[in-house]
Amino acid sequence: MRKKIGVLALQGAFIEHIHMLEKLGATPVEIRQKSDFTPALDGIILPGGESTVMGNLLHKTGLFEPLRNALAEGLPALGTCAGLILMAKNAEDSAHKHLCVLGVTVRRHGFGRQINSFSTEGDFAGQGQVPMVFIRGPYITAVEDGVEILATAQDKIVAVRQKNLLGIAFHPELTGDTTVHEFFLKKVLTND
Ligand code: GLN
């Protein structure tokens, strides 16, 4: 059975995630309103973009409560960049009132502003070297017990997993490398 993966499509870089899922044989489902978010989904991707705007749109569309409850109850989720910020329990430098389900603290724009966007390469979860593109990316400054650190860049934590939740500070959808999405589909979805 092809896996049905919701892609939050309110704002930001969601098209690239859709293409990545198609490439890997999963079925992407755009989530734009409450009625798109059904129990038939096997997982969901929260893309990069602008976390404040996306957070506000989640409230406006009525998606906030059902999404937060589903993530807290175990729906597998991949949050990239702004998506990671949305899932984090704490952020150091903003009035943080997002989904608050992933046991980490993030520093928004930790790697600097737009001009400081950069790419590098590093090991991801023992799966080999992956390209890492950072665009005004956050990094993680603290993790709770039970959070696995999957990757670092410039000595900062940039990828973590806590059970069903995978949080990535970079943009794996912007390169041809499928490692992170495959990890999500093969390991996180199967609770491995
Ligand atoms: N800095 C952005 C935010 O706070 C995230 C940047 C991104 O997703 N590329 O939402």
Short mmCIF file of C-alpha atoms and ligand atoms in Angstrom, two decimals:
data_model
loop_
_atom_site.label_atom_id
_atom_site.label_comp_id
_atom_site.label_asym_id
_atom_site.label_seq_id
_atom_site.Cartn_x
_atom_site.Cartn_y
_atom_site.Cartn_z
CA MET A 1 0.00 0.00 0.00
CA ARG A 2 1.32 3.43 -0.94
CA LYS A 3 1.73 5.58 2.14
CA LYS A 4 -0.46 8.67 2.31
CA ILE A 5 1.52 11.60 3.61
CA GLY A 6 -0.06 14.97 4.34
CA VAL A 7 1.99 18.02 3.40
CA LEU A 8 0.97 21.20 5.18
CA ALA A 9 0.41 23.55 2.24
CA LEU A 10 -0.52 26.83 3.91
CA GLN A 11 2.72 28.62 3.09
CA GLY A 12 6.38 28.00 2.34
CA ALA A 13 8.39 25.30 0.57
CA PHE A 14 5.81 22.51 0.35
CA ILE A 15 5.94 21.72 -3.41
CA GLU A 16 9.46 20.34 -3.11
CA HIS A 17 8.33 17.92 -0.38
CA ILE A 18 5.47 16.77 -2.63
CA HIS A 19 7.94 16.03 -5.44
CA MET A 20 10.21 14.16 -3.04
CA LEU A 21 7.33 11.98 -1.81
CA GLU A 22 6.25 11.20 -5.38
CA LYS A 23 9.82 10.23 -6.23
CA LEU A 24 9.81 7.78 -3.30
CA GLY A 25 6.47 6.19 -4.22
CA ALA A 26 4.36 7.76 -1.47
CA THR A 27 1.10 9.62 -2.07
CA PRO A 28 1.25 13.28 -1.01
CA VAL A 29 -1.93 14.96 0.21
CA GLU A 30 -1.99 18.75 0.40
CA ILE A 31 -3.35 19.97 3.73
CA ARG A 32 -4.90 23.41 3.35
CA GLN A 33 -7.95 23.22 5.58
CA LYS A 34 -9.34 21.23 8.47
CA SER A 35 -11.30 18.83 6.24
CA ASP A 36 -8.08 17.78 4.42
CA PHE A 37 -6.65 16.47 7.68
CA THR A 38 -8.17 13.00 7.98
CA PRO A 39 -7.30 9.90 10.02
CA ALA A 40 -6.40 8.17 6.73
CA LEU A 41 -2.98 9.87 6.74
CA ASP A 42 0.08 7.76 7.59
CA GLY A 43 2.17 10.83 8.40
CA ILE A 44 2.56 14.54 7.80
CA ILE A 45 5.27 16.96 6.68
CA LEU A 46 5.50 20.48 8.09
CA PRO A 47 7.64 22.42 5.58
CA GLY A 48 10.00 25.36 5.82
CA GLY A 49 8.73 28.88 5.38
CA GLU A 50 7.91 31.41 8.04
CA SER A 51 6.94 29.84 11.35
CA THR A 52 5.06 32.88 12.68
CA VAL A 53 2.90 33.12 9.55
CA MET A 54 2.35 29.36 9.43
CA GLY A 55 1.42 29.30 13.13
CA ASN A 56 -1.16 32.05 12.59
CA LEU A 57 -2.61 30.24 9.56
CA LEU A 58 -2.90 27.02 11.58
CA HIS A 59 -5.14 28.87 14.02
CA LYS A 60 -7.14 30.63 11.30
CA THR A 61 -7.90 27.39 9.47
CA GLY A 62 -8.81 25.47 12.64
CA LEU A 63 -6.00 22.99 11.92
CA PHE A 64 -4.03 23.82 15.05
CA GLU A 65 -5.93 21.68 17.61
CA PRO A 66 -6.43 18.54 15.49
CA LEU A 67 -2.83 18.67 14.29
CA ARG A 68 -1.38 19.14 17.77
CA ASN A 69 -3.54 16.32 19.14
CA ALA A 70 -2.57 13.95 16.30
CA LEU A 71 1.16 14.63 16.78
CA ALA A 72 0.86 14.17 20.55
CA GLU A 73 -0.98 10.89 19.96
CA GLY A 74 1.73 9.50 17.67
CA LEU A 75 1.11 10.59 14.06
CA PRO A 76 4.56 10.48 12.39
CA ALA A 77 5.71 13.99 11.43
CA LEU A 78 8.69 15.45 9.61
CA GLY A 79 9.22 19.15 10.37
CA THR A 80 11.86 21.00 8.36
CA CYS A 81 13.19 24.43 9.31
CA ALA A 82 10.07 26.48 10.15
CA GLY A 83 8.30 23.11 10.58
CA LEU A 84 10.85 22.19 13.27
CA ILE A 85 10.19 25.52 15.00
CA LEU A 86 6.43 24.84 14.90
CA MET A 87 6.92 21.46 16.61
CA ALA A 88 9.49 22.56 19.24
CA LYS A 89 8.36 22.87 22.86
CA ASN A 90 10.51 25.99 23.35
CA ALA A 91 12.17 28.72 21.32
CA GLU A 92 14.80 30.98 22.85
CA ASP A 93 13.98 34.24 21.25
CA SER A 94 10.31 34.58 20.41
CA ALA A 95 6.98 34.48 22.15
CA HIS A 96 6.63 30.80 21.34
CA LYS A 97 3.08 29.54 21.16
CA HIS A 98 3.21 26.84 18.53
CA LEU A 99 2.47 23.10 18.58
CA CYS A 100 4.93 22.43 21.46
CA VAL A 101 5.17 18.65 21.00
CA LEU A 102 8.90 18.00 20.35
CA GLY A 103 11.15 18.13 23.43
CA VAL A 104 13.73 20.61 22.17
CA THR A 105 14.61 24.29 22.44
CA VAL A 106 15.35 26.05 19.15
CA ARG A 107 17.16 29.26 18.37
CA ARG A 108 15.41 30.87 15.42
CA HIS A 109 17.76 32.29 12.78
CA GLY A 110 20.53 30.65 14.80
CA PHE A 111 22.76 30.55 11.75
CA GLY A 112 22.09 34.20 10.90
CA ARG A 113 19.86 36.09 8.50
CA GLN A 114 19.18 35.39 4.81
CA ILE A 115 22.65 36.50 3.76
CA ASN A 116 24.14 33.83 5.98
CA SER A 117 22.31 30.98 4.27
CA PHE A 118 24.77 28.23 3.42
CA SER A 119 25.16 24.58 2.49
CA THR A 120 27.34 21.94 3.99
CA GLU A 121 27.43 18.17 4.29
CA GLY A 122 27.31 15.87 7.26
CA ASP A 123 26.33 12.43 8.50
CA PHE A 124 22.62 11.92 9.05
CA ALA A 125 21.56 9.21 11.49
CA GLY A 126 24.42 6.93 10.46
CA GLN A 127 22.96 6.78 6.93
CA GLY A 128 25.94 8.52 5.32
CA GLN A 129 26.76 12.06 4.27
CA VAL A 130 23.83 14.21 3.22
CA PRO A 131 23.81 17.73 1.78
CA MET A 132 22.41 20.28 4.24
CA VAL A 133 21.01 23.56 2.95
CA PHE A 134 20.32 26.18 5.62
CA ILE A 135 18.10 29.19 4.83
CA ARG A 136 17.82 31.46 7.84
CA GLY A 137 17.83 28.16 9.66
CA PRO A 138 17.33 27.54 13.35
CA TYR A 139 19.47 25.19 15.40
CA ILE A 140 18.68 23.25 18.53
CA THR A 141 20.20 24.44 21.80
CA ALA A 142 18.75 21.87 24.24
CA VAL A 143 17.07 18.47 24.11
CA GLU A 144 14.98 16.57 26.65
CA ASP A 145 15.75 13.01 27.69
CA GLY A 146 14.51 10.66 25.01
CA VAL A 147 15.42 12.93 22.09
CA GLU A 148 17.94 11.32 19.73
CA ILE A 149 20.45 13.62 18.03
CA LEU A 150 20.73 12.57 14.37
CA ALA A 151 22.98 15.26 12.90
CA THR A 152 25.12 18.27 13.72
CA ALA A 153 26.57 21.10 11.61
CA GLN A 154 29.13 23.63 12.80
CA ASP A 155 28.91 21.88 16.20
CA LYS A 156 25.20 22.67 16.49
CA ILE A 157 22.39 20.13 16.67
CA VAL A 158 20.44 20.23 13.39
CA ALA A 159 18.43 16.99 13.30
CA VAL A 160 16.61 15.10 16.05
CA ARG A 161 14.03 12.40 16.55
CA GLN A 162 11.69 11.85 19.45
CA LYS A 163 9.59 8.76 18.73
CA ASN A 164 7.16 9.80 15.95
CA LEU A 165 8.62 13.27 15.49
CA LEU A 166 11.55 14.06 13.19
CA GLY A 167 12.85 17.63 13.36
CA ILE A 168 15.36 18.91 10.78
CA ALA A 169 16.85 22.42 10.80
CA PHE A 170 17.93 22.30 7.15
CA HIS A 171 16.03 21.79 3.87
CA PRO A 172 16.37 18.17 2.69
CA GLU A 173 13.69 18.80 0.03
CA LEU A 174 15.87 21.29 -1.84
CA THR A 175 18.51 18.80 -2.94
CA GLY A 176 18.22 15.60 -4.96
CA ASP A 177 19.24 13.58 -1.89
CA THR A 178 16.38 11.43 -0.59
CA THR A 179 18.03 10.14 2.62
CA VAL A 180 15.99 12.16 5.12
CA HIS A 181 12.63 11.48 3.45
CA GLU A 182 13.48 7.78 3.14
CA PHE A 183 14.41 7.70 6.82
CA PHE A 184 11.02 9.25 7.60
CA LEU A 185 9.10 6.78 5.42
CA LYS A 186 11.09 3.68 6.38
CA LYS A 187 11.96 4.24 10.04
CA VAL A 188 9.66 6.82 11.58
CA LEU A 189 6.48 5.58 9.90
CA THR A 190 7.20 2.02 11.00
CA ASN A 191 8.20 3.09 14.51
CA ASP A 192 11.63 1.45 13.96
N1 GLN B 1 13.50 31.52 10.20
C1 GLN B 1 12.32 30.98 9.70
C2 GLN B 1 11.24 30.94 10.76
O1 GLN B 1 11.44 31.34 11.87
C3 GLN B 1 12.54 29.60 9.17
C4 GLN B 1 13.31 29.66 7.88
C5 GLN B 1 12.99 28.54 6.94
O2 GLN B 1 12.04 27.76 7.12
N2 GLN B 1 13.73 28.49 5.88
O3 GLN B 1 10.18 30.51 10.47
#
